[in-house]
């Protein structure tokens, strides 16, 4: 198994990088409380600020410790070759996590609804009965035909309301009338228990207005919004220095940044204080330090002169990826 790098570079942080995700403690705490309090939450922010990373390596692992089950779903952009529509993607994501068999199949075993899958998931994991559905890169939904994203919104609204489907309710009444002992007292109790579903939509701030297209089905979709702000210099300093100092089975040995080195990096990332810090650019720069200066040159302390011209770091990065393409 390949040893883990300390910085993911251009890729978003994944749950495997939770222990290396620094600088967003306040956002993790605030957004987690926000999600706990609301059925539907919108996480928005400018591209490159790290919305996916915050969810993957921060909020989701934190909420799992509080008893949440996590269901991730992402649509991908629509093309002429697209086979799965948004509702198909949602269904696959839920079915993947739901148990194959549970007592609800004694009531409906053929055309199983998404509500029934979620209900089964809730019942089979009683100690983790809260469900967190994360819809990342949500702006991709609106690349699909209007009929498809409106159908998706209508289904999501029903799941948020937690209403038992009419067909399931009819079957339940019929089968219980035929056999009063069909369900145990515990199963009846869980049948009456609402599905504790919390949905988080992550979307770019410049695409927020697209959510108005879903208000027919979800009138209050814009009611609960959390904005992810750029990293402050202090947060960025932690994101740069803390992963480097950790001991463990990493690809590189532990190393340190000279204070003036961090100052040089922050000065470049903010263009002299005139712009916000993008997590994307910060990670590319840190990845360069780990791969080129620590692993290849064997440096243990990074000094300002070791960095060279920072503009060339990004030029080399893009040239390399263009060649790969």
Short mmCIF file of C-alpha atoms in Angstrom, two decimals:
data_model
loop_
_atom_site.label_atom_id
_atom_site.label_comp_id
_atom_site.label_asym_id
_atom_site.label_seq_id
_atom_site.Cartn_x
_atom_site.Cartn_y
_atom_site.Cartn_z
CA UNK A 1 0.00 0.00 0.00
CA UNK A 2 1.40 3.39 -1.00
CA UNK A 3 2.22 5.72 1.89
CA UNK A 4 -0.02 8.73 2.29
CA UNK A 5 1.10 12.18 1.18
CA UNK A 6 0.59 14.97 3.69
CA UNK A 7 -1.11 17.29 1.18
CA UNK A 8 -3.71 16.19 -1.42
CA UNK A 9 -2.80 18.92 -3.91
CA UNK A 10 -5.56 19.78 -6.36
CA UNK A 11 -7.82 16.94 -5.20
CA UNK A 12 -10.38 17.58 -2.45
CA UNK A 13 -9.66 16.10 0.96
CA UNK A 14 -11.26 12.69 1.49
CA UNK A 15 -12.21 11.02 4.80
CA UNK A 16 -8.78 9.35 4.75
CA UNK A 17 -7.27 12.83 5.15
CA UNK A 18 -9.32 13.85 8.19
CA UNK A 19 -6.25 13.80 10.46
CA UNK A 20 -4.45 16.12 7.99
CA UNK A 21 -7.29 18.62 7.59
CA UNK A 22 -6.36 21.78 9.49
CA UNK A 23 -7.61 25.36 9.61
CA UNK A 24 -11.36 24.75 9.50
CA UNK A 25 -12.19 23.73 13.09
CA UNK A 26 -14.63 26.61 13.57
CA UNK A 27 -16.43 25.86 10.31
CA UNK A 28 -16.68 22.16 11.20
CA UNK A 29 -18.24 22.98 14.55
CA UNK A 30 -20.63 25.66 13.27
CA UNK A 31 -21.80 23.78 10.18
CA UNK A 32 -22.29 20.57 12.18
CA UNK A 33 -24.54 22.40 14.65
CA UNK A 34 -26.36 24.02 11.71
CA UNK A 35 -27.02 20.62 10.11
CA UNK A 36 -28.17 19.15 13.41
CA UNK A 37 -30.78 21.89 13.76
CA UNK A 38 -32.13 21.83 10.19
CA UNK A 39 -33.59 19.23 7.83
CA UNK A 40 -32.13 20.95 4.75
CA UNK A 41 -28.95 23.05 4.70
CA UNK A 42 -27.15 24.84 1.89
CA UNK A 43 -23.36 25.11 2.00
CA UNK A 44 -22.17 27.69 -0.50
CA UNK A 45 -18.94 29.47 -1.29
CA UNK A 46 -16.70 30.53 -4.13
CA UNK A 47 -14.98 27.88 -6.22
CA UNK A 48 -11.64 26.79 -4.77
CA UNK A 49 -12.42 27.49 -1.11
CA UNK A 50 -12.76 23.82 -0.16
CA UNK A 51 -16.48 23.03 0.26
CA UNK A 52 -16.00 19.36 -0.66
CA UNK A 53 -12.98 19.07 1.63
CA UNK A 54 -14.87 20.63 4.54
CA UNK A 55 -17.63 18.06 4.15
CA UNK A 56 -15.46 15.01 3.37
CA UNK A 57 -12.71 15.46 5.95
CA UNK A 58 -14.42 17.67 8.52
CA UNK A 59 -18.17 17.73 8.90
CA UNK A 60 -19.08 14.18 7.86
CA UNK A 61 -16.50 12.46 10.14
CA UNK A 62 -17.60 14.74 12.99
CA UNK A 63 -21.30 13.96 12.53
CA UNK A 64 -20.58 10.24 12.28
CA UNK A 65 -19.26 10.41 15.84
CA UNK A 66 -22.63 11.90 16.81
CA UNK A 67 -24.58 8.97 15.38
CA UNK A 68 -25.17 9.93 11.76
CA UNK A 69 -25.14 7.54 8.82
CA UNK A 70 -23.65 9.14 5.71
CA UNK A 71 -25.02 8.83 2.17
CA UNK A 72 -22.97 10.72 -0.46
CA UNK A 73 -24.36 11.49 -3.93
CA UNK A 74 -23.03 13.45 -6.87
CA UNK A 75 -24.73 13.73 -10.26
CA UNK A 76 -21.91 14.66 -12.62
CA UNK A 77 -22.58 16.98 -15.56
CA UNK A 78 -25.14 15.94 -18.15
CA UNK A 79 -23.98 14.91 -21.63
CA UNK A 80 -25.66 13.15 -24.53
CA UNK A 81 -24.15 9.89 -23.29
CA UNK A 82 -25.48 10.22 -19.74
CA UNK A 83 -27.45 7.14 -18.71
CA UNK A 84 -28.35 7.86 -15.09
CA UNK A 85 -30.62 10.80 -14.37
CA UNK A 86 -30.46 12.65 -11.03
CA UNK A 87 -33.19 10.52 -9.44
CA UNK A 88 -31.33 7.38 -10.54
CA UNK A 89 -28.13 8.66 -8.91
CA UNK A 90 -29.99 9.39 -5.68
CA UNK A 91 -31.64 5.96 -5.72
CA UNK A 92 -28.33 4.16 -6.28
CA UNK A 93 -26.69 6.10 -3.44
CA UNK A 94 -29.47 5.23 -0.99
CA UNK A 95 -29.81 1.58 -2.06
CA UNK A 96 -26.05 1.11 -1.75
CA UNK A 97 -26.22 1.97 1.98
CA UNK A 98 -29.58 0.36 2.76
CA UNK A 99 -29.82 -3.25 4.01
CA UNK A 100 -30.92 -5.82 1.46
CA UNK A 101 -33.46 -7.36 3.77
CA UNK A 102 -35.55 -6.05 6.69
CA UNK A 103 -39.01 -6.48 8.17
CA UNK A 104 -40.51 -3.89 5.81
CA UNK A 105 -40.25 -6.38 2.93
CA UNK A 106 -43.04 -8.36 4.55
CA UNK A 107 -45.25 -5.41 3.61
CA UNK A 108 -43.77 -4.39 0.25
CA UNK A 109 -41.23 -6.63 -1.47
CA UNK A 110 -41.44 -5.67 -5.13
CA UNK A 111 -41.48 -1.97 -6.01
CA UNK A 112 -39.50 -0.70 -3.01
CA UNK A 113 -39.58 3.10 -2.58
CA UNK A 114 -36.69 5.30 -1.47
CA UNK A 115 -38.67 6.01 1.70
CA UNK A 116 -38.71 2.26 2.45
CA UNK A 117 -34.95 1.97 1.85
CA UNK A 118 -34.29 4.86 4.26
CA UNK A 119 -36.72 3.41 6.78
CA UNK A 120 -34.94 0.07 6.59
CA UNK A 121 -31.58 1.77 7.05
CA UNK A 122 -32.93 3.58 10.10
CA UNK A 123 -34.29 0.37 11.63
CA UNK A 124 -31.21 -1.78 11.01
CA UNK A 125 -28.87 0.84 12.57
CA UNK A 126 -30.86 1.90 15.62
CA UNK A 127 -27.82 3.34 17.38
CA UNK A 128 -27.24 5.56 14.32
CA UNK A 129 -30.76 6.44 13.29
CA UNK A 130 -29.94 9.93 11.92
CA UNK A 131 -29.17 9.96 8.21
CA UNK A 132 -27.01 12.57 6.47
CA UNK A 133 -27.49 12.86 2.71
CA UNK A 134 -24.75 14.98 1.14
CA UNK A 135 -25.37 16.32 -2.38
CA UNK A 136 -22.04 17.77 -3.45
CA UNK A 137 -21.34 19.86 -6.59
CA UNK A 138 -25.10 20.49 -6.72
CA UNK A 139 -24.82 22.97 -9.58
CA UNK A 140 -24.37 19.92 -11.85
CA UNK A 141 -28.06 19.09 -11.33
CA UNK A 142 -29.07 22.02 -13.53
CA UNK A 143 -27.15 20.72 -16.53
CA UNK A 144 -29.88 18.04 -16.87
CA UNK A 145 -33.19 18.52 -18.69
CA UNK A 146 -35.69 20.53 -16.68
CA UNK A 147 -38.11 17.63 -16.34
CA UNK A 148 -35.41 15.51 -14.69
CA UNK A 149 -34.23 18.02 -12.11
CA UNK A 150 -37.82 18.93 -11.23
CA UNK A 151 -38.67 15.24 -10.72
CA UNK A 152 -35.64 14.93 -8.49
CA UNK A 153 -36.70 17.96 -6.42
CA UNK A 154 -40.23 16.59 -5.95
CA UNK A 155 -38.84 13.27 -4.67
CA UNK A 156 -36.37 15.00 -2.35
CA UNK A 157 -39.20 17.09 -0.91
CA UNK A 158 -41.19 13.94 -0.11
CA UNK A 159 -38.19 12.35 1.60
CA UNK A 160 -37.63 15.49 3.68
CA UNK A 161 -41.27 15.45 4.75
CA UNK A 162 -40.86 11.81 5.76
CA UNK A 163 -44.32 10.86 4.52
CA UNK A 164 -45.12 7.18 4.17
CA UNK A 165 -45.94 6.45 0.50
CA UNK A 166 -49.62 5.80 -0.15
CA UNK A 167 -48.98 2.43 -1.78
CA UNK A 168 -46.98 1.25 1.22
CA UNK A 169 -49.68 2.51 3.59
CA UNK A 170 -52.39 0.62 1.68
CA UNK A 171 -50.35 -2.59 1.73
CA UNK A 172 -49.68 -2.14 5.45
CA UNK A 173 -53.37 -1.81 6.25
CA UNK A 174 -54.31 -4.78 4.09
CA UNK A 175 -51.65 -7.13 5.47
CA UNK A 176 -52.23 -6.18 9.09
CA UNK A 177 -55.97 -6.79 8.62
CA UNK A 178 -55.06 -10.27 7.37
CA UNK A 179 -52.53 -10.95 10.13
CA UNK A 180 -52.56 -8.78 13.27
CA UNK A 181 -49.32 -10.37 14.50
CA UNK A 182 -47.44 -9.38 11.33
CA UNK A 183 -45.34 -6.80 13.21
CA UNK A 184 -43.85 -6.95 16.69
CA UNK A 185 -44.31 -4.10 19.20
CA UNK A 186 -40.76 -2.93 18.45
CA UNK A 187 -41.40 -2.95 14.70
CA UNK A 188 -44.60 -0.95 15.17
CA UNK A 189 -42.69 1.59 17.28
CA UNK A 190 -40.13 2.05 14.52
CA UNK A 191 -42.87 2.24 11.91
CA UNK A 192 -44.30 5.28 13.73
CA UNK A 193 -40.87 6.89 14.19
CA UNK A 194 -40.12 9.64 11.65
CA UNK A 195 -37.06 9.26 9.45
CA UNK A 196 -34.43 11.62 10.83
CA UNK A 197 -33.08 12.70 7.44
CA UNK A 198 -30.79 15.72 7.12
CA UNK A 199 -29.78 16.90 3.65
CA UNK A 200 -26.78 19.10 2.84
CA UNK A 201 -26.51 20.72 -0.58
CA UNK A 202 -23.06 22.08 -1.52
CA UNK A 203 -23.09 24.59 -4.36
CA UNK A 204 -20.89 27.35 -5.80
CA UNK A 205 -21.96 30.81 -4.71
CA UNK A 206 -22.23 32.05 -8.32
CA UNK A 207 -24.81 29.30 -8.97
CA UNK A 208 -27.00 29.94 -5.92
CA UNK A 209 -29.74 31.59 -7.98
CA UNK A 210 -30.36 28.26 -9.75
CA UNK A 211 -31.90 26.93 -6.55
CA UNK A 212 -34.91 29.17 -7.20
CA UNK A 213 -35.86 26.69 -9.95
CA UNK A 214 -36.70 24.14 -7.25
CA UNK A 215 -38.95 26.31 -5.08
CA UNK A 216 -42.13 24.77 -6.52
CA UNK A 217 -41.27 21.54 -4.72
CA UNK A 218 -39.05 22.92 -1.92
CA UNK A 219 -40.34 26.46 -1.14
CA UNK A 220 -37.87 27.07 1.71
CA UNK A 221 -34.78 25.74 -0.04
CA UNK A 222 -32.89 29.01 0.50
CA UNK A 223 -33.95 29.44 4.12
CA UNK A 224 -30.94 27.81 5.81
CA UNK A 225 -27.66 28.77 4.14
CA UNK A 226 -24.09 28.58 5.45
CA UNK A 227 -21.40 30.51 3.61
CA UNK A 228 -17.87 29.13 3.56
CA UNK A 229 -15.48 32.05 3.77
CA UNK A 230 -11.84 32.11 2.57
CA UNK A 231 -9.14 30.95 4.93
CA UNK A 232 -7.77 33.65 7.18
CA UNK A 233 -3.96 33.99 7.31
CA UNK A 234 -4.00 32.23 10.68
CA UNK A 235 -6.08 29.34 9.36
CA UNK A 236 -3.89 29.09 6.28
CA UNK A 237 -0.77 29.00 8.47
CA UNK A 238 -2.19 26.00 10.33
CA UNK A 239 -3.12 24.27 7.05
CA UNK A 240 0.47 24.74 5.85
CA UNK A 241 2.48 23.89 8.96
CA UNK A 242 0.46 21.35 10.96
CA UNK A 243 0.42 18.40 8.50
CA UNK A 244 4.18 18.70 8.02
CA UNK A 245 4.89 18.15 11.72
CA UNK A 246 2.83 15.00 12.22
CA UNK A 247 4.66 11.76 12.94
CA UNK A 248 3.38 8.61 11.28
CA UNK A 249 3.50 6.37 8.24
CA UNK A 250 3.62 9.12 5.63
CA UNK A 251 5.41 9.23 2.31
CA UNK A 252 7.66 11.97 3.67
CA UNK A 253 9.39 12.33 7.05
CA UNK A 254 8.20 15.10 9.37
CA UNK A 255 9.55 18.53 8.44
CA UNK A 256 9.13 22.17 9.42
CA UNK A 257 8.63 25.51 7.73
CA UNK A 258 10.76 28.49 8.69
CA UNK A 259 8.48 31.37 9.80
CA UNK A 260 9.74 33.57 6.98
CA UNK A 261 8.94 30.77 4.53
CA UNK A 262 5.30 30.71 5.63
CA UNK A 263 5.19 34.51 5.39
CA UNK A 264 6.48 34.30 1.82
CA UNK A 265 3.89 31.69 0.91
CA UNK A 266 1.03 33.71 2.42
CA UNK A 267 2.22 36.89 0.74
CA UNK A 268 2.13 35.13 -2.61
CA UNK A 269 -1.20 33.40 -2.01
CA UNK A 270 -2.84 36.73 -1.12
CA UNK A 271 -0.93 38.66 -3.80
CA UNK A 272 0.36 41.03 -1.17
CA UNK A 273 -2.88 41.02 0.79
CA UNK A 274 -5.09 42.03 -2.14
CA UNK A 275 -7.01 38.74 -2.56
CA UNK A 276 -8.40 35.88 -0.51
CA UNK A 277 -6.59 32.60 0.00
CA UNK A 278 -7.81 29.70 -2.12
CA UNK A 279 -7.41 26.29 -0.48
CA UNK A 280 -6.82 24.82 -3.93
CA UNK A 281 -3.73 26.98 -4.54
CA UNK A 282 -2.44 26.49 -1.01
CA UNK A 283 -2.54 22.71 -1.37
CA UNK A 284 -0.72 22.75 -4.72
CA UNK A 285 2.05 24.83 -3.16
CA UNK A 286 2.33 22.56 -0.12
CA UNK A 287 2.34 19.48 -2.33
CA UNK A 288 5.26 20.99 -4.26
CA UNK A 289 7.18 21.46 -1.00
CA UNK A 290 6.60 17.88 0.12
CA UNK A 291 7.36 16.23 -3.22
CA UNK A 292 10.16 18.40 -4.62
CA UNK A 293 11.92 19.73 -1.53
CA UNK A 294 11.39 17.08 1.16
CA UNK A 295 11.16 13.81 -0.77
CA UNK A 296 13.54 14.63 -3.65
CA UNK A 297 16.04 16.96 -1.95
CA UNK A 298 15.80 15.59 1.59
CA UNK A 299 15.20 18.97 3.27
CA UNK A 300 13.90 18.91 6.84
CA UNK A 301 13.48 22.65 7.32
CA UNK A 302 12.06 24.73 4.47
CA UNK A 303 13.63 28.17 4.13
CA UNK A 304 12.45 31.03 1.89
CA UNK A 305 15.18 30.54 -0.73
CA UNK A 306 14.23 26.86 -1.07
CA UNK A 307 10.89 27.84 -2.60
CA UNK A 308 12.36 29.72 -5.52
CA UNK A 309 9.93 31.67 -7.72
CA UNK A 310 6.47 30.62 -6.60
CA UNK A 311 4.86 31.56 -9.91
CA UNK A 312 6.92 28.83 -11.58
CA UNK A 313 5.47 26.24 -9.17
CA UNK A 314 2.02 26.74 -10.65
CA UNK A 315 3.31 27.05 -14.20
CA UNK A 316 5.09 23.69 -13.82
CA UNK A 317 1.98 22.16 -12.24
CA UNK A 318 -0.29 23.15 -15.13
CA UNK A 319 2.32 22.26 -17.77
CA UNK A 320 2.63 18.79 -16.25
CA UNK A 321 -1.13 18.19 -16.22
CA UNK A 322 -1.52 19.47 -19.77
CA UNK A 323 1.18 17.01 -20.91
CA UNK A 324 -0.65 14.21 -19.08
CA UNK A 325 -3.86 15.08 -20.91
#
